[in-house]
Short mmCIF file of C-alpha atoms and ligand atoms in Angstrom, two decimals:
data_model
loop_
_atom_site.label_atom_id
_atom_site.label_comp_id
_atom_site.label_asym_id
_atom_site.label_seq_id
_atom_site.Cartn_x
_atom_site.Cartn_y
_atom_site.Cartn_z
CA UNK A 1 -88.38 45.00 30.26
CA UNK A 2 -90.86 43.67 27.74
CA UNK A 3 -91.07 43.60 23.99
CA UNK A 4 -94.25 45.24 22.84
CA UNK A 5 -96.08 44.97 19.78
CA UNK A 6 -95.69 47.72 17.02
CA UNK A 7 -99.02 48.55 15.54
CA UNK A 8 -99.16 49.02 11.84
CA UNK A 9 -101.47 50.81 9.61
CA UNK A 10 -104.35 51.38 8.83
CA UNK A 11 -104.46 50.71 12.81
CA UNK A 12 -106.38 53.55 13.66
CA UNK A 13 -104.56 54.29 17.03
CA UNK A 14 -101.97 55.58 14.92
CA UNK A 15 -103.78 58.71 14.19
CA UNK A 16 -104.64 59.93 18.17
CA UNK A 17 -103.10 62.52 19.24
CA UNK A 18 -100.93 61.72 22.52
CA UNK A 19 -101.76 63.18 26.03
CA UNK A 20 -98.23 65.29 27.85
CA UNK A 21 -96.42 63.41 30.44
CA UNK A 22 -96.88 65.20 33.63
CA UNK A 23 -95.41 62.46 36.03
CA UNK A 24 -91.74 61.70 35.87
CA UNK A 25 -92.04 58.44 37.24
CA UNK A 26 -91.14 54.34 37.62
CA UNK A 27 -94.28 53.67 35.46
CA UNK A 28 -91.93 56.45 32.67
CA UNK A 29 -89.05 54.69 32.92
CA UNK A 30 -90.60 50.90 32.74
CA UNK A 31 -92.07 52.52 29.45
CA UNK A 32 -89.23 53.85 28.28
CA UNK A 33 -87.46 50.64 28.90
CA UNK A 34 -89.84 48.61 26.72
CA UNK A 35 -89.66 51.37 24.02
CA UNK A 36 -85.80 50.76 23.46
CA UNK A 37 -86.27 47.44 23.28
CA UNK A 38 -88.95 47.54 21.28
CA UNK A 39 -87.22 49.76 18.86
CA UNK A 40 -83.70 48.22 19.23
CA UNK A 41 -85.62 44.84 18.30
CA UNK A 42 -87.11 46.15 15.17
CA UNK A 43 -84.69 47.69 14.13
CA UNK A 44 -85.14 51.11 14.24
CA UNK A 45 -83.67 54.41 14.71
CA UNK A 46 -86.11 55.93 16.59
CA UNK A 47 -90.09 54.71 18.43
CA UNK A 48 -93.21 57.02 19.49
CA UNK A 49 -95.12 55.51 22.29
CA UNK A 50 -98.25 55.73 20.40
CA UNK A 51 -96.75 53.14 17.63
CA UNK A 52 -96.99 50.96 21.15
CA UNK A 53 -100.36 51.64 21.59
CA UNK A 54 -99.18 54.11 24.68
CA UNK A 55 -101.52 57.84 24.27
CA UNK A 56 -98.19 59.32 25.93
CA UNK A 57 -95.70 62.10 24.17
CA UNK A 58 -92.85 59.75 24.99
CA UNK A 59 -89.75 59.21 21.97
CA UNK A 60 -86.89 57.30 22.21
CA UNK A 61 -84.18 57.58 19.66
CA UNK A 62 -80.93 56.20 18.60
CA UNK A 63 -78.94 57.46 15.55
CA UNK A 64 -75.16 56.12 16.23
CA UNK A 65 -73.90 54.74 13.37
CA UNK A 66 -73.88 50.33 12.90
CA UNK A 67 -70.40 49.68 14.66
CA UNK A 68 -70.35 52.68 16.84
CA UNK A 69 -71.75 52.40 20.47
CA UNK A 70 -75.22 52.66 21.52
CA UNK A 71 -76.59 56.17 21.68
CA UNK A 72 -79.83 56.46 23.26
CA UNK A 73 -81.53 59.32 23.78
CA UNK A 74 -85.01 60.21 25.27
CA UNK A 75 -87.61 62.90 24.30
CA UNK A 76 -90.74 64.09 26.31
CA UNK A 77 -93.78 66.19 25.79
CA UNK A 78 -91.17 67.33 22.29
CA UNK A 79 -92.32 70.40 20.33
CA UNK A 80 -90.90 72.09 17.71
CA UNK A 81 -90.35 75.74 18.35
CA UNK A 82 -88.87 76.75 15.62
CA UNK A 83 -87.78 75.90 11.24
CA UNK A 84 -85.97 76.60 8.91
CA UNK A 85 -87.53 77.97 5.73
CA UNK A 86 -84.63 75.59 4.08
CA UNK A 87 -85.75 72.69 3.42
CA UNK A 88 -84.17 69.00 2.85
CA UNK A 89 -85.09 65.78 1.59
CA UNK A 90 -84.39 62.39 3.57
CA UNK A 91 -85.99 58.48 2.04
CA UNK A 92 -87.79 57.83 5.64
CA UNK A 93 -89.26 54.56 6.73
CA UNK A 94 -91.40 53.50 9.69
CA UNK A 95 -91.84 51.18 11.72
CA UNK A 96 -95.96 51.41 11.58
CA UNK A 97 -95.39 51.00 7.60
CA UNK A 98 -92.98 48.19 7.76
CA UNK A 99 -90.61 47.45 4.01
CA UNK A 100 -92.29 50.94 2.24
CA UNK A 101 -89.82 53.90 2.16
CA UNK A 102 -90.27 57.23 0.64
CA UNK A 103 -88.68 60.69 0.15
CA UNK A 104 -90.26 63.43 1.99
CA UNK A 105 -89.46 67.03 2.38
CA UNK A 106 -89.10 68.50 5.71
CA UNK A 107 -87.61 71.89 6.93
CA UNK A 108 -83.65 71.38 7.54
CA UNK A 109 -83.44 72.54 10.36
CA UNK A 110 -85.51 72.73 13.88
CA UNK A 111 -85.41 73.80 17.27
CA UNK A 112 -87.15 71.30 19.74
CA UNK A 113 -87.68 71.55 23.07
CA UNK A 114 -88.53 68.85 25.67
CA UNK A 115 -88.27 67.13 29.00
CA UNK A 116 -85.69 64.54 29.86
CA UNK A 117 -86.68 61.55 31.85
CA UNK A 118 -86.45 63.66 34.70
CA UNK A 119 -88.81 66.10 33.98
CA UNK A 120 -85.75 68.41 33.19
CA UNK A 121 -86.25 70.86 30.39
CA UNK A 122 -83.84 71.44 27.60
CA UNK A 123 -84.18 72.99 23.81
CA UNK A 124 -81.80 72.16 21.20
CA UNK A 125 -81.65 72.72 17.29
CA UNK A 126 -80.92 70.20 15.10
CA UNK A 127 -80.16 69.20 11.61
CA UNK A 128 -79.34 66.36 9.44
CA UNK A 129 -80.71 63.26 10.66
CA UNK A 130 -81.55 64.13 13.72
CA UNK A 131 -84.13 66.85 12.60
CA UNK A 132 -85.52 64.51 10.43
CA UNK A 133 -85.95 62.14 13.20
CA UNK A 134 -87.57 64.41 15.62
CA UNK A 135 -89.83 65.77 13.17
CA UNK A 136 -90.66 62.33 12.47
CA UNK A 137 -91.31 60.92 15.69
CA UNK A 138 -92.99 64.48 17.33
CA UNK A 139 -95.59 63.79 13.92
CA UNK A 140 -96.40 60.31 15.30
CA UNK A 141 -97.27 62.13 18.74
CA UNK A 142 -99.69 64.40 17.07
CA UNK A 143 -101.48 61.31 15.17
CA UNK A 144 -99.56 62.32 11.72
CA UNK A 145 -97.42 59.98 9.67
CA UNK A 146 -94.85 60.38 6.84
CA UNK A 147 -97.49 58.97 4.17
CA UNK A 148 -99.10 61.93 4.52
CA UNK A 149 -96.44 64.33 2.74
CA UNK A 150 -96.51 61.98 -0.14
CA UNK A 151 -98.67 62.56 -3.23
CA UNK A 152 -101.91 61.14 -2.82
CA UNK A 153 -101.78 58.73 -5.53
CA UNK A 154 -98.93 56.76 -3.28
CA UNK A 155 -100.35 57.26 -0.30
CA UNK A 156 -103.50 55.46 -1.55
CA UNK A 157 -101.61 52.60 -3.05
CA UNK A 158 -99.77 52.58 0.25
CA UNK A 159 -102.80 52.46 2.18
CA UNK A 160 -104.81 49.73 -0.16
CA UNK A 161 -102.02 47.25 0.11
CA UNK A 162 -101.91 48.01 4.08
CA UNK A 163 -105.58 47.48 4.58
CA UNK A 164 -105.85 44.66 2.09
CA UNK A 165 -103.06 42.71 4.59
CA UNK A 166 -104.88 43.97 7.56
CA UNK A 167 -107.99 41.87 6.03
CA UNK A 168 -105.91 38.80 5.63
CA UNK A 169 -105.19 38.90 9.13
CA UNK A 170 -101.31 40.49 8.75
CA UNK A 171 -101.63 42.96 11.62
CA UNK A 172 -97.57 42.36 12.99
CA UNK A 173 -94.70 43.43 11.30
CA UNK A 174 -93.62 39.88 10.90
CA UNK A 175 -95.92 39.19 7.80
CA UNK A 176 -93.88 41.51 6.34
CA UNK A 177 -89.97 40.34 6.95
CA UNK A 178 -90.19 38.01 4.34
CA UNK A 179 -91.75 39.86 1.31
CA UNK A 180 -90.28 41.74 -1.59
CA UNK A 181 -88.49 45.34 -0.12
CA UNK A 182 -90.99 47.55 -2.14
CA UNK A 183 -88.57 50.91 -1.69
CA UNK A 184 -91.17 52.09 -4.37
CA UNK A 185 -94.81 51.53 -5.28
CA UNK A 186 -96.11 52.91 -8.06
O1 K1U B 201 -90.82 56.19 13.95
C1 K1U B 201 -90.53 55.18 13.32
O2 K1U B 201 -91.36 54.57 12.72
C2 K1U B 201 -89.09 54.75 13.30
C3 K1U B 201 -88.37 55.12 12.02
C4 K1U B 201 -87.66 56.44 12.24
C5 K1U B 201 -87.24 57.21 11.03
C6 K1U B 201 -86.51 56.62 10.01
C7 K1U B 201 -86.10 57.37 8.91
C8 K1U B 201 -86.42 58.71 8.85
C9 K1U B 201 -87.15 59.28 9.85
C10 K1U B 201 -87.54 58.54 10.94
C11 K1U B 201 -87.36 54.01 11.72
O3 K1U B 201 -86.51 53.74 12.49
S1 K1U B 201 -87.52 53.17 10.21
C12 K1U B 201 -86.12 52.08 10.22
C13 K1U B 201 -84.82 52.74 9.90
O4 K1U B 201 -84.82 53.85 9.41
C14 K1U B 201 -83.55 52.05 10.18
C15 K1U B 201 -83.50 50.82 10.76
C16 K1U B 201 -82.28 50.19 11.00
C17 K1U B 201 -81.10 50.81 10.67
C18 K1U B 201 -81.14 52.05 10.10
C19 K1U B 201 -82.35 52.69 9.86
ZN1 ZN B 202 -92.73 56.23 12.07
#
């Protein structure tokens, strides 16, 4: 298992759109493997390969609450097939944006379907967090991040202070651990 480095923006990787997984395989599962511990590291609640640098629709996930065993959970080559004209509203973070959270508006509820590490299929529907989540993370696999539902004016103030840091040389999420939580800007 290795740690790997979480790219941040205005990394340009971030915006590729990732290739389907057609072999189930021991290169997967190594992958997979560094993803949790990549994400369990962070901390986060959930990783898409691409925020590795990895062109592969691969998620892991983890939502179980602080004190309450770990839950892991893997999705592949994830779609959403289906959601809700509801809609809900959830402050998300991520990892590629480290200390800068926002509200964003997403349908409530989704049905996803994917492949399991085995290549199984399976389709569920989710709500709450974990819709959030998936919609999330399935974005990050189709080169789209959660600045982009926010109104322009922060997004640009999100992405000045980003690429201004990139220019100083802060390209890991460790030049930001330290600073100020800035929950909002601007
Ligand atoms: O994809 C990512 O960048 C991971 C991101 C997932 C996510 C969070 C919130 C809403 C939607 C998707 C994160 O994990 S950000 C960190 C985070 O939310 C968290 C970290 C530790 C404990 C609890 C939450
Ligand atoms: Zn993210």
């Amino acid at each position: 298992m290795a740690l790997r480095d979480i790219l941040i923006i205005p990394d340009k990787k971030l915006r590729l759109s990732s290739e389907p997984v057609t072999l189930f395989d021991k290169e997967l599962r190594a992958l997979v493997d560094d993803m949790f511990e990549t994400m369990y590291a962070a901390p986060g609640i959930g990783l898409a390969a691409i925020q590795i640098g990895v062109t592969q629709r691969v998620i892991t996930m983890d939502l179980a609450k602080k004190d309450d065993p770990k839950a892991p959970e893997v999705f592949i080559n994830a779609e959403v097939t289906w959601k809700s004209d509801e809609r809900s509203v959830y402050e998300e973070g991520c990892l590629s944006i480290p200390e800068y959270y926002e509200e964003v508006e997403r349908p409530s509820h989704v049905k996803v379907k994917y492949q399991d590490i085995d290549g199984k299929p399976h389709e569920i529907e989710a709500d709450g967090l974990l819709a959030t989540c998936l919609q999330h993370e399935i974005d990050h696999t189709n080169g789209i991040l959660f600045i982009d539902y926010i109104s322009k004016l922060k997004r640009n103030m999100v992405l000045k202070k980003f690429k201004k840091a990139a220019k100083r040389g802060d390209t890991t999420r460790a030049a930001y651990e330290d600073s100020t939580p800035e929950h909002h800007i601007g």
